[in-house]
mmCIF file of C-alpha atoms in Angstrom:
data_model
loop_
_atom_site.group_PDB
_atom_site.id
_atom_site.type_symbol
_atom_site.label_atom_id
_atom_site.label_comp_id
_atom_site.label_asym_id
_atom_site.label_seq_id
_atom_site.Cartn_x
_atom_site.Cartn_y
_atom_site.Cartn_z
ATOM 1 C CA MET A 217 0.000 0.000 0.000
ATOM 2 C CA ILE A 218 2.830 2.376 0.832
ATOM 3 C CA PHE A 219 4.483 1.618 -2.505
ATOM 4 C CA ARG A 220 1.244 2.306 -4.363
ATOM 5 C CA GLY A 221 0.825 5.588 -2.521
ATOM 6 C CA LEU A 222 4.341 6.652 -3.359
ATOM 7 C CA LEU A 223 3.819 5.687 -7.001
ATOM 8 C CA LEU A 224 0.585 7.656 -7.081
ATOM 9 C CA LEU A 225 2.315 10.703 -5.622
ATOM 10 C CA CYS A 226 5.115 10.446 -8.187
ATOM 11 C CA LEU A 227 2.608 10.245 -11.040
ATOM 12 C CA ILE A 228 0.734 13.274 -9.710
ATOM 13 C CA GLY A 229 4.037 15.148 -9.437
ATOM 14 C CA ILE A 230 5.017 14.205 -12.984
ATOM 15 C CA CYS A 231 1.637 15.331 -14.327
ATOM 16 C CA SER A 232 1.881 18.609 -12.443
ATOM 17 C CA ALA A 233 5.400 19.128 -13.768
ATOM 18 C CA SER A 234 4.221 18.411 -17.320
ATOM 19 C CA GLU A 235 1.399 20.961 -16.995
ATOM 20 C CA GLU A 236 3.871 23.538 -15.715
ATOM 21 C CA VAL A 237 6.207 22.829 -18.630
ATOM 22 C CA ILE A 238 3.322 23.266 -21.084
ATOM 23 C CA GLN A 239 2.262 26.510 -19.403
ATOM 24 C CA ASN A 240 5.838 27.761 -19.444
ATOM 25 C CA GLN A 241 6.135 26.933 -23.130
ATOM 26 C CA HIS A 242 2.923 28.883 -23.839
ATOM 27 C CA LEU A 243 4.249 31.851 -21.859
ATOM 28 C CA LEU A 244 7.571 31.770 -23.712
ATOM 29 C CA ALA A 245 5.774 31.683 -27.066
ATOM 30 C CA ARG A 246 3.650 34.689 -26.072
ATOM 31 C CA ILE A 247 6.748 36.582 -24.871
ATOM 32 C CA GLU A 248 8.544 35.881 -28.166
ATOM 33 C CA ALA A 249 5.488 37.097 -30.118
ATOM 34 C CA LEU A 250 5.372 40.274 -28.039
ATOM 35 C CA GLU A 251 9.088 40.884 -28.597
ATOM 36 C CA ILE A 252 8.592 40.548 -32.378
ATOM 37 C CA THR A 253 5.685 43.019 -32.238
ATOM 38 C CA VAL A 254 7.791 45.489 -30.226
ATOM 39 C CA LYS A 255 10.593 45.260 -32.827
ATOM 40 C CA LYS A 256 8.142 45.912 -35.666
ATOM 41 C CA LEU A 257 6.705 48.914 -33.851
ATOM 42 C CA SER A 258 10.193 50.239 -33.219
ATOM 43 C CA ILE A 259 11.089 49.915 -36.926
ATOM 44 C CA SER A 260 7.866 51.682 -37.924
ATOM 45 C CA ASP A 261 8.568 54.478 -35.467
ATOM 46 C CA ASN A 262 12.110 54.923 -36.818
ATOM 47 C CA CYS A 263 10.778 55.074 -40.408
ATOM 48 C CA ALA A 264 8.215 57.690 -39.416
ATOM 49 C CA LYS A 265 10.918 59.767 -37.711
ATOM 50 C CA ALA A 266 13.177 59.496 -40.775
ATOM 51 C CA LEU A 267 10.383 60.642 -43.084
ATOM 52 C CA SER A 268 9.513 63.482 -40.753
ATOM 53 C CA THR A 269 13.148 64.628 -40.668
ATOM 54 C CA LYS A 270 13.428 64.437 -44.479
ATOM 55 C CA CYS A 271 10.303 66.558 -44.913
ATOM 56 C CA GLU A 272 11.534 69.313 -42.608
ATOM 57 C CA GLY A 273 12.736 72.654 -43.958
ATOM 58 C CA ASN A 274 12.837 73.299 -47.694
ATOM 59 C CA ASP A 275 11.431 69.901 -48.711
ATOM 60 C CA SER A 276 8.340 70.474 -46.614
ATOM 61 C CA ASP A 277 7.944 74.047 -47.876
ATOM 62 C CA LEU A 278 8.289 72.923 -51.491
ATOM 63 C CA LEU A 279 5.722 70.173 -50.977
ATOM 64 C CA ASN A 280 3.271 72.613 -49.417
ATOM 65 C CA LYS A 281 3.785 75.118 -52.239
ATOM 66 C CA ARG A 282 3.139 72.460 -54.885
ATOM 67 C CA LEU A 283 -0.024 71.417 -53.110
ATOM 68 C CA GLU A 284 -1.166 75.040 -52.913
ATOM 69 C CA VAL A 285 -0.468 75.661 -56.628
ATOM 70 C CA ASN A 286 -2.274 72.497 -57.655
ATOM 71 C CA SER A 287 -5.334 73.668 -55.774
ATOM 72 C CA LEU A 288 -5.561 76.907 -57.790
ATOM 73 C CA THR A 289 -8.069 77.287 -60.600
ATOM 74 C CA PRO A 290 -6.751 76.137 -63.995
ATOM 75 C CA VAL A 291 -5.623 78.578 -66.665
ATOM 76 C CA ALA A 292 -7.240 78.086 -70.082
ATOM 77 C CA PHE A 293 -8.790 80.251 -72.775
ATOM 78 C CA SER A 294 -10.411 79.977 -76.181
ATOM 79 C CA ALA A 295 -11.378 82.867 -78.448
ATOM 80 C CA TYR A 296 -12.210 83.744 -82.060
ATOM 81 C CA ILE A 297 -12.904 86.794 -84.206
ATOM 82 C CA ASN A 298 -16.566 87.410 -85.008
ATOM 83 C CA HIS A 299 -16.195 89.782 -87.980
ATOM 84 C CA PHE A 300 -14.171 90.045 -91.197
ATOM 85 C CA VAL A 301 -10.776 91.683 -90.711
ATOM 86 C CA SER A 302 -8.738 93.214 -93.527
ATOM 87 C CA ASN A 303 -5.748 95.488 -94.085
ATOM 88 C CA ILE A 304 -3.983 94.418 -90.884
ATOM 89 C CA ALA A 305 -0.632 96.148 -90.447
ATOM 90 C CA ILE A 306 2.516 94.043 -90.297
ATOM 91 C CA GLY A 307 3.236 93.148 -86.692
ATOM 92 C CA ALA A 308 -0.250 94.111 -85.533
ATOM 93 C CA VAL A 309 -1.970 91.961 -82.929
ATOM 94 C CA ILE A 310 -4.847 89.977 -84.416
ATOM 95 C CA PRO A 311 -7.966 90.624 -82.325
ATOM 96 C CA PHE A 312 -9.832 87.677 -80.828
ATOM 97 C CA GLU A 313 -12.620 89.592 -79.170
ATOM 98 C CA LYS A 314 -15.126 86.747 -78.855
ATOM 99 C CA VAL A 315 -13.918 84.846 -75.777
ATOM 100 C CA THR A 316 -15.732 81.571 -75.131
ATOM 101 C CA THR A 317 -13.543 80.224 -72.317
ATOM 102 C CA ASN A 318 -11.342 82.178 -69.929
ATOM 103 C CA GLU A 319 -10.467 80.112 -66.862
ATOM 104 C CA GLY A 320 -8.218 82.223 -64.656
ATOM 105 C CA ASN A 321 -9.071 85.431 -66.608
ATOM 106 C CA ALA A 322 -5.618 85.557 -68.210
ATOM 107 C CA PHE A 323 -6.772 86.367 -71.771
ATOM 108 C CA ASN A 324 -7.885 89.884 -72.723
ATOM 109 C CA GLY A 325 -10.349 89.796 -75.606
ATOM 110 C CA GLY A 326 -10.073 93.554 -76.055
ATOM 111 C CA THR A 327 -6.323 93.496 -76.725
ATOM 112 C CA GLY A 328 -5.968 89.899 -77.937
ATOM 113 C CA ILE A 329 -3.124 89.387 -75.452
ATOM 114 C CA PHE A 330 -2.679 86.526 -72.988
ATOM 115 C CA THR A 331 -0.889 87.483 -69.756
ATOM 116 C CA CYS A 332 0.506 84.560 -67.756
ATOM 117 C CA THR A 333 -0.924 84.487 -64.236
ATOM 118 C CA GLN A 334 0.713 81.206 -63.205
ATOM 119 C CA SER A 335 4.172 79.987 -64.205
ATOM 120 C CA GLY A 336 4.221 76.665 -66.026
ATOM 121 C CA LEU A 337 4.175 74.825 -69.349
ATOM 122 C CA TYR A 338 1.476 76.065 -71.754
ATOM 123 C CA LEU A 339 0.075 74.778 -75.021
ATOM 124 C CA PHE A 340 -1.065 77.417 -77.544
ATOM 125 C CA MET A 341 -3.022 76.671 -80.739
ATOM 126 C CA TRP A 342 -4.212 78.988 -83.490
ATOM 127 C CA ASN A 343 -5.877 78.939 -86.899
ATOM 128 C CA ILE A 344 -6.257 81.838 -89.365
ATOM 129 C CA MET A 345 -8.546 81.534 -92.410
ATOM 130 C CA VAL A 346 -8.235 83.868 -95.418
ATOM 131 C CA ASP A 347 -9.992 84.231 -98.792
ATOM 132 C CA HIS A 348 -9.328 81.928 -101.709
ATOM 133 C CA GLY A 349 -6.456 83.009 -103.917
ATOM 134 C CA TYR A 350 -4.656 84.786 -101.053
ATOM 135 C CA SER A 351 -1.963 83.915 -98.549
ATOM 136 C CA THR A 352 -1.241 84.490 -94.895
ATOM 137 C CA GLN A 353 1.701 84.232 -92.527
ATOM 138 C CA ILE A 354 1.048 84.478 -88.805
ATOM 139 C CA ASN A 355 3.450 84.626 -85.856
ATOM 140 C CA LEU A 356 3.093 83.479 -82.256
ATOM 141 C CA ILE A 357 4.721 86.231 -80.189
ATOM 142 C CA VAL A 358 6.076 85.748 -76.657
ATOM 143 C CA ASN A 359 7.164 88.914 -74.849
ATOM 144 C CA GLY A 360 7.648 90.745 -78.154
ATOM 145 C CA ALA A 361 9.762 88.038 -79.840
ATOM 146 C CA ILE A 362 8.634 85.678 -82.605
ATOM 147 C CA ARG A 363 8.290 82.186 -81.196
ATOM 148 C CA ARG A 364 6.554 80.211 -83.983
ATOM 149 C CA TRP A 365 5.156 80.753 -87.495
ATOM 150 C CA SER A 366 2.302 79.461 -89.587
ATOM 151 C CA HIS A 367 1.929 80.062 -93.325
ATOM 152 C CA ALA A 368 -0.571 79.046 -95.979
ATOM 153 C CA THR A 369 -1.411 80.029 -99.546
ATOM 154 C CA ALA A 370 -4.705 79.312 -101.268
ATOM 155 C CA ILE A 371 -4.129 78.680 -104.949
ATOM 156 C CA ASN A 372 -7.019 79.458 -107.289
ATOM 157 C CA SER A 373 -10.281 78.660 -105.520
ATOM 158 C CA GLY A 374 -10.882 77.621 -101.942
ATOM 159 C CA TYR A 375 -9.925 79.135 -98.622
ATOM 160 C CA THR A 376 -6.652 78.678 -96.789
ATOM 161 C CA ASN A 377 -5.869 78.102 -93.132
ATOM 162 C CA ALA A 378 -2.610 78.952 -91.407
ATOM 163 C CA ALA A 379 -2.605 76.793 -88.293
ATOM 164 C CA ASN A 380 0.004 75.694 -85.807
ATOM 165 C CA HIS A 381 0.627 75.028 -82.122
ATOM 166 C CA ASP A 382 3.499 75.377 -79.666
ATOM 167 C CA LEU A 383 4.528 74.358 -76.154
ATOM 168 C CA VAL A 384 5.878 77.326 -74.215
ATOM 169 C CA ARG A 385 7.223 77.554 -70.672
ATOM 170 C CA LEU A 386 6.087 80.858 -69.224
ATOM 171 C CA ASN A 387 6.737 82.826 -66.074
ATOM 172 C CA GLU A 388 4.151 84.913 -64.314
ATOM 173 C CA GLY A 389 3.684 88.188 -66.181
ATOM 174 C CA ASP A 390 4.846 86.902 -69.591
ATOM 175 C CA LYS A 391 2.674 87.981 -72.524
ATOM 176 C CA VAL A 392 1.644 85.955 -75.585
ATOM 177 C CA TRP A 393 -0.311 86.982 -78.682
ATOM 178 C CA ILE A 394 -0.848 86.246 -82.381
ATOM 179 C CA ALA A 395 0.515 88.863 -84.803
ATOM 180 C CA ASN A 396 0.176 89.405 -88.531
ATOM 181 C CA GLU A 397 3.360 88.916 -90.561
ATOM 182 C CA ARG A 398 1.917 89.073 -94.029
ATOM 183 C CA THR A 399 -1.732 88.565 -94.939
ATOM 184 C CA SER A 400 -3.535 89.327 -98.179
ATOM 185 C CA GLY A 401 -7.300 89.209 -98.426
ATOM 186 C CA GLU A 402 -9.727 89.202 -95.561
ATOM 187 C CA ILE A 403 -9.405 87.148 -92.401
ATOM 188 C CA HIS A 404 -12.606 85.195 -91.907
ATOM 189 C CA PRO A 405 -14.573 85.239 -88.665
ATOM 190 C CA HIS A 406 -15.510 82.146 -86.654
ATOM 191 C CA HIS A 407 -12.799 80.016 -88.352
ATOM 192 C CA THR A 408 -10.030 82.216 -86.972
ATOM 193 C CA THR A 409 -9.270 81.011 -83.443
ATOM 194 C CA PHE A 410 -6.704 81.260 -80.680
ATOM 195 C CA SER A 411 -6.556 79.113 -77.532
ATOM 196 C CA GLY A 412 -4.180 78.138 -74.776
ATOM 197 C CA VAL A 413 -4.050 75.976 -71.671
ATOM 198 C CA LEU A 414 -1.741 75.398 -68.714
ATOM 199 C CA LEU A 415 -0.517 71.786 -68.957
ATOM 200 C CA SER A 416 1.801 71.450 -65.972
ATOM 201 C CA LEU A 417 3.840 73.394 -63.437
#
């Protein structure tokens, strides 16, 4: 009986020890998982601090300025002449008094001149139609200097169109217009157009 009692006590002790070992193993696994989580959080915190440091000073200011500029209203215009025009002097600005679009109010239909209100890369397009049997040469002018040309000659019957386009990087305050270089005959209304749009900063 004593032997059986001792054996029973040993078995109970072994079982208790096994349960403790299992519990200890569970605790160790949880501790290891927590340590891994702490390391991940530490790495994330270091990355956030590095990004914050990189964005300080000029980088942050530049980012804020770009965000502010992107939030401004776009710059775009489209206009045409609504009457026949003839005997235009060489170098004279061609009027485009009928303005259909003027986002940003940078184009003046009275003068036919676009004044840049926001620095960036612009696309300008124009088309001039003249009588059959005549010719026309038109210049895109930027700040008083010829930037691009368009020329067309209508032989015999039919009308002619002098059309072209150009990409121009402008600074605030720069002025752009379409000027006559050499045109014979009348410039036709409605088909004679001028437009521009800000493409990017």
